[in-house]
mmCIF file of C-alpha atoms in Angstrom:
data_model
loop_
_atom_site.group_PDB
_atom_site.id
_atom_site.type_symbol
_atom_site.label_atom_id
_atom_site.label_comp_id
_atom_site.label_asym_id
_atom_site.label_seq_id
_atom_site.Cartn_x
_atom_site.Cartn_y
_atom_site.Cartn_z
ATOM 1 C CA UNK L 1277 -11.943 10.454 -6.782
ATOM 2 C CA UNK L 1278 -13.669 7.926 -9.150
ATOM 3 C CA UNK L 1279 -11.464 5.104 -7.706
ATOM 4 C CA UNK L 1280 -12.801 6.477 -3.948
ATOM 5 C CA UNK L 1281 -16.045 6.849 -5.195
ATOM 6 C CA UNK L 1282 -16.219 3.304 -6.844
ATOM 7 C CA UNK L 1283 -14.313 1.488 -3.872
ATOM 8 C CA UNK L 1284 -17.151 2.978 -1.258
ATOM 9 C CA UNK L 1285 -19.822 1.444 -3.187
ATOM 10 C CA UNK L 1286 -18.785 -2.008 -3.459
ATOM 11 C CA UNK L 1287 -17.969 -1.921 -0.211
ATOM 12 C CA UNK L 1288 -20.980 -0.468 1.440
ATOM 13 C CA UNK L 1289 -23.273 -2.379 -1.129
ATOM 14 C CA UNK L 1290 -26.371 -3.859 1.144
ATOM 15 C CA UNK L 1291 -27.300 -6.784 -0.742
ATOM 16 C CA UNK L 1292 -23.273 -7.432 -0.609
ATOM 17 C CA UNK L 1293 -23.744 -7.943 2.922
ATOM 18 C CA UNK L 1294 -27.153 -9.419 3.176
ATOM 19 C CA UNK L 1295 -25.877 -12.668 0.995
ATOM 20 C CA UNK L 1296 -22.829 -13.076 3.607
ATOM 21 C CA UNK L 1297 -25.025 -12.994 6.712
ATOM 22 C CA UNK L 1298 -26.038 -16.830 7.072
ATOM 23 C CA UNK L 1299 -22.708 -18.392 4.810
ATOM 24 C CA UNK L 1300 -19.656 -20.041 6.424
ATOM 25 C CA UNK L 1301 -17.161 -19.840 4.358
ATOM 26 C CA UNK L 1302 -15.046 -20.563 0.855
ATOM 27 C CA UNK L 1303 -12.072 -22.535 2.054
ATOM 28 C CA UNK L 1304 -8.576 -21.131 -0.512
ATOM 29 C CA UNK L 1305 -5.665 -24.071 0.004
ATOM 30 C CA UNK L 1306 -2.956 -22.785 -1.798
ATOM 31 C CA UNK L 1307 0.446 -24.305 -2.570
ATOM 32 C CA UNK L 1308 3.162 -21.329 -2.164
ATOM 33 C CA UNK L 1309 5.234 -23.095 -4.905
ATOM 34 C CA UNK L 1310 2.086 -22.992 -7.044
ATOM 35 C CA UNK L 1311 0.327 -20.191 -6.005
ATOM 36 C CA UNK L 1312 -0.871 -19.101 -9.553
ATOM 37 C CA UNK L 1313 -2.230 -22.292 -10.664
ATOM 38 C CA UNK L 1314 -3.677 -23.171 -7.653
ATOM 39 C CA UNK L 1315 -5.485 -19.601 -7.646
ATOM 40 C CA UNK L 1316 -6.853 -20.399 -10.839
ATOM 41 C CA UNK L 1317 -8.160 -23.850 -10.362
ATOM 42 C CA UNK L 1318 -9.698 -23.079 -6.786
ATOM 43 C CA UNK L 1319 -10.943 -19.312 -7.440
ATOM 44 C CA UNK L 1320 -11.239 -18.584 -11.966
ATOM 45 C CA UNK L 1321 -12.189 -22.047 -12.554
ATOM 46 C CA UNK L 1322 -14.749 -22.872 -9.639
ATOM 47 C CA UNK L 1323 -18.642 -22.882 -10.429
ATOM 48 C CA UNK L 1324 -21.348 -22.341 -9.002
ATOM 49 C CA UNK L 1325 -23.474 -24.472 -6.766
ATOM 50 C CA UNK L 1326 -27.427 -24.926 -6.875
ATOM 51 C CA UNK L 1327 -26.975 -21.140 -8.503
ATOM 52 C CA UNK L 1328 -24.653 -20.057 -5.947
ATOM 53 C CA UNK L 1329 -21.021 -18.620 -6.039
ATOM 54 C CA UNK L 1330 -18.904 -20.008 -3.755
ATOM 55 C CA UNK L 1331 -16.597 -17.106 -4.454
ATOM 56 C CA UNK L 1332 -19.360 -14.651 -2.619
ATOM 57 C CA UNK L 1333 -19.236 -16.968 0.856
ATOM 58 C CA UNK L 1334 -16.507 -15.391 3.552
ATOM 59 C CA UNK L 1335 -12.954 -16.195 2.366
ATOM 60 C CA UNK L 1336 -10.974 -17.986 4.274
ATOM 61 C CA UNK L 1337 -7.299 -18.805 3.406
ATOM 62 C CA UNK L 1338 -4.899 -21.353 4.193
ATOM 63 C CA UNK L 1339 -1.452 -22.409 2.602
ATOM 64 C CA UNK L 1340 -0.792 -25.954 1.948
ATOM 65 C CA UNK L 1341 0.971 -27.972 5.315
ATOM 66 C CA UNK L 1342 1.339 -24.781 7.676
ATOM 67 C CA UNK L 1343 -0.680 -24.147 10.556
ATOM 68 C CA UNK L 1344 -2.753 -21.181 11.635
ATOM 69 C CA UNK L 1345 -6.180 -20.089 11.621
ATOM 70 C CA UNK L 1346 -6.781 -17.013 8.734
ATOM 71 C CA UNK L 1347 -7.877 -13.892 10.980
ATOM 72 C CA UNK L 1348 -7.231 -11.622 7.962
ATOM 73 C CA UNK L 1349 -3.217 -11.950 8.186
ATOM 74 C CA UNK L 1350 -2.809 -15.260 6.093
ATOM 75 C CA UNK L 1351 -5.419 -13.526 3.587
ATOM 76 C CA UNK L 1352 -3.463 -10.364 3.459
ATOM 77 C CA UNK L 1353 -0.087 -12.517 2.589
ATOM 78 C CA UNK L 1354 -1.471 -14.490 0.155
ATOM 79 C CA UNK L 1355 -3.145 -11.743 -1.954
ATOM 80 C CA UNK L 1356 0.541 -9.923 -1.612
ATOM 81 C CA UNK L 1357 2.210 -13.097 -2.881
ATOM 82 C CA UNK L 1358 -0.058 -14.085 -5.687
ATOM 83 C CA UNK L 1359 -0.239 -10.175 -7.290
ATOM 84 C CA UNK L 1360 3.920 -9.969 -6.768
ATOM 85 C CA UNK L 1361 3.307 -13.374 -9.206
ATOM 86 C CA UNK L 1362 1.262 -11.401 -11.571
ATOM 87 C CA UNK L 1363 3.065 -8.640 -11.954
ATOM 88 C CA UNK L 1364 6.250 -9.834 -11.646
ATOM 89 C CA UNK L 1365 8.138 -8.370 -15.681
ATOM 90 C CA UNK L 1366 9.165 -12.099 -16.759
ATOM 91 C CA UNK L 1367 5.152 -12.944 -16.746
ATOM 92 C CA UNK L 1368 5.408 -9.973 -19.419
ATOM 93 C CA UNK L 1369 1.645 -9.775 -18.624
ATOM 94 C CA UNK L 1370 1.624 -5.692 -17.866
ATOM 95 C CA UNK L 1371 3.557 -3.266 -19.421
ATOM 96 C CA UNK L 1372 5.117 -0.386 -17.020
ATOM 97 C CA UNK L 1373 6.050 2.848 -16.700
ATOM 98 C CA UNK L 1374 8.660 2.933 -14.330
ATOM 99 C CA UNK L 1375 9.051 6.429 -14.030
ATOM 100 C CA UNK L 1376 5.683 6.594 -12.076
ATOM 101 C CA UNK L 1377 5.354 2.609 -11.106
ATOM 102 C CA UNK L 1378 2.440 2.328 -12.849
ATOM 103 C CA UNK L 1379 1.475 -0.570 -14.838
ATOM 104 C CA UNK L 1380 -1.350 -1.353 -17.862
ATOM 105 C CA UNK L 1381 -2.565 -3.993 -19.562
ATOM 106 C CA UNK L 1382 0.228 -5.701 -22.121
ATOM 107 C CA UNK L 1383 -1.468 -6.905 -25.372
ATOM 108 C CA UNK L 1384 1.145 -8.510 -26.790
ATOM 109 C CA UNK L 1385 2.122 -10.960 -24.101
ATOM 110 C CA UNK L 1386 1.832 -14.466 -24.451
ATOM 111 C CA UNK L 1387 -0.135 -15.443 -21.200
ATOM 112 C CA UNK L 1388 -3.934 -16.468 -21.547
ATOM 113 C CA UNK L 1389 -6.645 -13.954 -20.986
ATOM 114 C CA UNK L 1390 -7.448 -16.060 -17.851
ATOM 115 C CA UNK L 1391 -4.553 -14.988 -16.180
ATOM 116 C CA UNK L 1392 -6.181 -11.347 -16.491
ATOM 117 C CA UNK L 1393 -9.478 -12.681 -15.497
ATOM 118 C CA UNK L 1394 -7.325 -14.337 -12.532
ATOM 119 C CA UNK L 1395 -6.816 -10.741 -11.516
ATOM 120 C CA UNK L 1396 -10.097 -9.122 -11.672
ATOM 121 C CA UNK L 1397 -11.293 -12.021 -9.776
ATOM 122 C CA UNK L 1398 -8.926 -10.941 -6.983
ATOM 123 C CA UNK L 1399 -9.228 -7.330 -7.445
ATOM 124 C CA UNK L 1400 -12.859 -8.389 -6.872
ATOM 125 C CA UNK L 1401 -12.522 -10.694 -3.955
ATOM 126 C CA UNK L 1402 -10.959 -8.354 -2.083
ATOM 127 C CA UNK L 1403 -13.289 -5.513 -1.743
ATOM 128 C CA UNK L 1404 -16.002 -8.209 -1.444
ATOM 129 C CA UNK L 1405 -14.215 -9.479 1.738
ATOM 130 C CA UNK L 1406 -13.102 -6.024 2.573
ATOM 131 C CA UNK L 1407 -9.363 -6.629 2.282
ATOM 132 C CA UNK L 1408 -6.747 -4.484 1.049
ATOM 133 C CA UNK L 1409 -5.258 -4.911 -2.289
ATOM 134 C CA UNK L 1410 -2.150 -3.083 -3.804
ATOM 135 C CA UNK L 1411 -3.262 -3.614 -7.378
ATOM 136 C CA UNK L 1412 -0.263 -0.553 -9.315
ATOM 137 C CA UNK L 1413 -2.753 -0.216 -11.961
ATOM 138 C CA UNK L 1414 -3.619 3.097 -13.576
ATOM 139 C CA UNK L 1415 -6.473 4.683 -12.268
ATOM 140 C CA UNK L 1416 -8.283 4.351 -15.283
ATOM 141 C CA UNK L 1417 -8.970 0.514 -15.024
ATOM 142 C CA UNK L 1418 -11.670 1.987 -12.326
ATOM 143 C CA UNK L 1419 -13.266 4.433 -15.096
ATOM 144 C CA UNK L 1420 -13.475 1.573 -17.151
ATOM 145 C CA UNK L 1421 -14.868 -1.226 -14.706
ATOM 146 C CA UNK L 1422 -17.475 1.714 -14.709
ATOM 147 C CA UNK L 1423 -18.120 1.853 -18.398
ATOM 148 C CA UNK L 1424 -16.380 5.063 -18.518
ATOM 149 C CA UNK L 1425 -14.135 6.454 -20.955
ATOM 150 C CA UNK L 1426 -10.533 7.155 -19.866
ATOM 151 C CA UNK L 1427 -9.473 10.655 -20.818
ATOM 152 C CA UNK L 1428 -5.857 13.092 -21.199
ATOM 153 C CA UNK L 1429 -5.831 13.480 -17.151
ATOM 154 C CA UNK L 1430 -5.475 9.517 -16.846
ATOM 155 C CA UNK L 1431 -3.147 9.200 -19.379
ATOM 156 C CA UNK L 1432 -0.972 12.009 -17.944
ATOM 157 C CA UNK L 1433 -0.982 9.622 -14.717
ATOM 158 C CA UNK L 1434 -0.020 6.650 -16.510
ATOM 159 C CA UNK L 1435 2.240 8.211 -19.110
ATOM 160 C CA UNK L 1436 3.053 11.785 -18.276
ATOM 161 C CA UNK L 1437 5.457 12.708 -21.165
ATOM 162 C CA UNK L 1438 2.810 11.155 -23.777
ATOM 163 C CA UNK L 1439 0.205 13.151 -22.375
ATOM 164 C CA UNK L 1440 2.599 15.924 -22.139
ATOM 165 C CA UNK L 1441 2.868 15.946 -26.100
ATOM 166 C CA UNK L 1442 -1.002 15.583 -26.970
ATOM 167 C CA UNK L 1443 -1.645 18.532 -24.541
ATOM 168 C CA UNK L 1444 0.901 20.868 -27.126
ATOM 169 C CA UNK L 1445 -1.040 19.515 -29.636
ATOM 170 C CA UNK L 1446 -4.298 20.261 -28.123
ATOM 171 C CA UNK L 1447 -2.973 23.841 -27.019
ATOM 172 C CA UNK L 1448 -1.116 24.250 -30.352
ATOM 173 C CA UNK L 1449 -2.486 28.297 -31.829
ATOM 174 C CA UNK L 1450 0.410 29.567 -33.947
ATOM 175 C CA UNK L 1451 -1.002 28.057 -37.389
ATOM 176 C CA UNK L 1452 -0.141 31.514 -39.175
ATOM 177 C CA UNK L 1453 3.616 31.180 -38.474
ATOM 178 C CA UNK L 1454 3.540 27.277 -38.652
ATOM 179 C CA UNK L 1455 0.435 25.256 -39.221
ATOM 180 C CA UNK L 1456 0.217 22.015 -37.110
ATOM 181 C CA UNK L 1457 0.864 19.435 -39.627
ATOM 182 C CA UNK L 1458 4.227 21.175 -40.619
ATOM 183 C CA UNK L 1459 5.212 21.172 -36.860
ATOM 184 C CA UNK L 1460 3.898 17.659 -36.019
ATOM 185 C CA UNK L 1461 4.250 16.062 -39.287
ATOM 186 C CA UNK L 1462 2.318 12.790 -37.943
ATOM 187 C CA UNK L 1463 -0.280 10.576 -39.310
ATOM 188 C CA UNK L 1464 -3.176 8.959 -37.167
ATOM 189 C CA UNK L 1465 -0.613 6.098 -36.332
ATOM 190 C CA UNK L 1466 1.655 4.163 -33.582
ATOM 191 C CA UNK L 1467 4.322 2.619 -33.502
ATOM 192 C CA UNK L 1468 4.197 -1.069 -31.750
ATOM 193 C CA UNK L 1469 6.754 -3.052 -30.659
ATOM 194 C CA UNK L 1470 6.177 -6.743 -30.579
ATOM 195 C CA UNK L 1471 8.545 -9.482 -30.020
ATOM 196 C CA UNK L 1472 11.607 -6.917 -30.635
ATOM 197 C CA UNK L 1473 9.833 -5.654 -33.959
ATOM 198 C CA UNK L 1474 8.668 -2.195 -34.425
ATOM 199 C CA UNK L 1475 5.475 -2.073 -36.361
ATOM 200 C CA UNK L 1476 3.522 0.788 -37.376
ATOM 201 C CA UNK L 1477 -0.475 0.356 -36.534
ATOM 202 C CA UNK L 1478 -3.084 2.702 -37.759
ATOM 203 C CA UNK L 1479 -5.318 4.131 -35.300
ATOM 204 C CA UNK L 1480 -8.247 4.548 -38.088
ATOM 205 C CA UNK L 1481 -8.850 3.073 -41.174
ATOM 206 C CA UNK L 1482 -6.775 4.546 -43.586
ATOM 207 C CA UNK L 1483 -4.801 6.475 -40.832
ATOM 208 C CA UNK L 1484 -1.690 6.040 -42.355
ATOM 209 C CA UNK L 1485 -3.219 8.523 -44.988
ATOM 210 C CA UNK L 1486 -4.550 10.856 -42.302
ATOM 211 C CA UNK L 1487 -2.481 13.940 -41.418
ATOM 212 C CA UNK L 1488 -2.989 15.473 -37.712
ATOM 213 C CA UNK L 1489 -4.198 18.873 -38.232
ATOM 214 C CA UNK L 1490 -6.263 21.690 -36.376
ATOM 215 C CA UNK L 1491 -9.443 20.331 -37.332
ATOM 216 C CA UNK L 1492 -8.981 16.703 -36.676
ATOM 217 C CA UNK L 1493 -6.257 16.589 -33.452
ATOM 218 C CA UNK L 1494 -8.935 16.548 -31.220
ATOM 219 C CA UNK L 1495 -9.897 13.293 -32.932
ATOM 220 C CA UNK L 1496 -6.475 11.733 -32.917
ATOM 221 C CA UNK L 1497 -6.019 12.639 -29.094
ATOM 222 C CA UNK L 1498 -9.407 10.965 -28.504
ATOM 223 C CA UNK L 1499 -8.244 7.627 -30.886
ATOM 224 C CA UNK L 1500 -4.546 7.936 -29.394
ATOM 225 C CA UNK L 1501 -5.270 7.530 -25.722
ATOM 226 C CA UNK L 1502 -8.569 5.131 -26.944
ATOM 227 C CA UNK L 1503 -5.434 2.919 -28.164
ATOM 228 C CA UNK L 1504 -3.434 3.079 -25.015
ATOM 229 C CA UNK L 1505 -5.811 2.235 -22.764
ATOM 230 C CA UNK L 1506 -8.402 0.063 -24.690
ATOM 231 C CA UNK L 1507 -7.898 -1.526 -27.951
ATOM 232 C CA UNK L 1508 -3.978 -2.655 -27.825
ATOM 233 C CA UNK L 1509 -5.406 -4.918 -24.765
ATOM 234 C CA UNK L 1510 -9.194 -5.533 -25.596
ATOM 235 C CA UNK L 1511 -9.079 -9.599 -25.144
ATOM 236 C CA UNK L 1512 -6.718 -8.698 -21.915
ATOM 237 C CA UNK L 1513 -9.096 -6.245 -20.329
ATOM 238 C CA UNK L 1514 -12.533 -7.688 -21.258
ATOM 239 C CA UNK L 1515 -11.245 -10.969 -19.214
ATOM 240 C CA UNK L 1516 -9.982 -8.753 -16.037
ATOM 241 C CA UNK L 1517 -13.372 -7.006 -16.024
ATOM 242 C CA UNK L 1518 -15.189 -10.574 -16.219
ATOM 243 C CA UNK L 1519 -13.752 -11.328 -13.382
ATOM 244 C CA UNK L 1520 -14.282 -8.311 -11.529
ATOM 245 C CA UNK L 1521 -17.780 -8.493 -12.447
ATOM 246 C CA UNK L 1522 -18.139 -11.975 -11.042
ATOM 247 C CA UNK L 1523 -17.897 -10.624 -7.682
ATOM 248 C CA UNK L 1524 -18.839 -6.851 -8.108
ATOM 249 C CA UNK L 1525 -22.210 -6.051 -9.969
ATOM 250 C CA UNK L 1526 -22.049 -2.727 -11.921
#
């Protein structure tokens, strides 16, 4: 619903469609055998003239030595090729859940946060141009694009089983028989893996010191999916929503 919601009002936004009435066009020549760097030369990397955008002039879209004239179709193939580029695992720029083909934000990858910028940009372009986009993001990138604050019902979209766990912990009552920190036994930490090593990363200061309990799970749930979604991948998702924002005012 927020993703609907959100979608609707970039696309119906009037001054949107006032600034495209008199423009031509932006011109996209892309290599297919470079489709990533060309992207980010000709769209990331492109300023602004006499305080205009090029980026907010009708797109049109041509690859490198073929013929045709973009009616939408050549514009609809290249935004398929150059987000299968993206997301493609051996970029190692989104992590994934594969049990619901979702993916999120991968802070420990070694691409540059322009990359993520790269796809904001797009994400960006295309509703500005009113094109579809297949972006298999979690729905919370929209709740934060929005300055929202993702919550238990995205994470159980993104990572069911996770979600799954904080709920018991949330829902937890039998303290008499068992309090919660005997059943859970957990501090206010995660464990990370990076480059093959599992680290363990406090989600507090002094968190490794911090036992879940009845009074404070609500607090770890809150810091826990605050993690997930926002703070492994802050230099990763403030690019993405730079771009976005290029082309989509709040």
């Amino acid at each position: 619903q927020t993703a609907d919601a959100f979608l609707l009002r970039a696309f119906w936004d009037p001054q949107m469609r006032r600034d495209r009435k008199s423009a031509t066009n932006y011109c996209l020549e892309v290599s297919r055998q470079q489709i990533l760097d060309n992207s980010l030369e000709k769209l990331v990397k492109v300023q602004q003239v006499g305080g205009k955008d090029p980026l907010k002039l009708p797109l049109r879209v041509e690859f490198s030595g073929e013929p045709g004239i973009d009616m939408g179709g050549v514009a609809k193939e290249y935004f398929s090729l150059v987000v299968k580029e993206l997301f493609n695992p051996l970029l190692g720029m989104f992590k994934v859940n594969e049990d619901v083909q979702l993916y999120w934000f991968n802070g420990a990858t070694f691409e540059p946060n322009v990359n993520f910028e790269l796809v904001g940009t797009l994400m960006g372009l295309a509703i500005y141009n009113n094109l579809f986009i297949d972006l298999p993001l979690a729905h919370a990138c929209y709740k934060l694009l929005l300055d929202q604050t993702p919550d238990l019902d995205d994470l159980a979209q993104y990572q069911p089983e996770a979600a799954k766990s904080l709920r018991f912990i949330a829902e937890y009552e039998d303290h008499e028989k068992c309090p919660l920190e005997d059943m859970l036994c957990r501090s206010f930490t995660v464990d990370v893996e990076r480059f093959g090593v599992t680290e363990e990363v406090e989600l507090c200061p002094g968190g490794r010191d911090m036992v879940v309990n009845r009074f404070n799970r609500g607090e770890f749930i809150r810091l826990y999916i605050e993690w997930e979604f926002c703070r492994q991948c802050e230099g990763e998702l403030a690019a993405f929503k730079k771009g976005f924002e290029r082309m989509v005012d709040k």
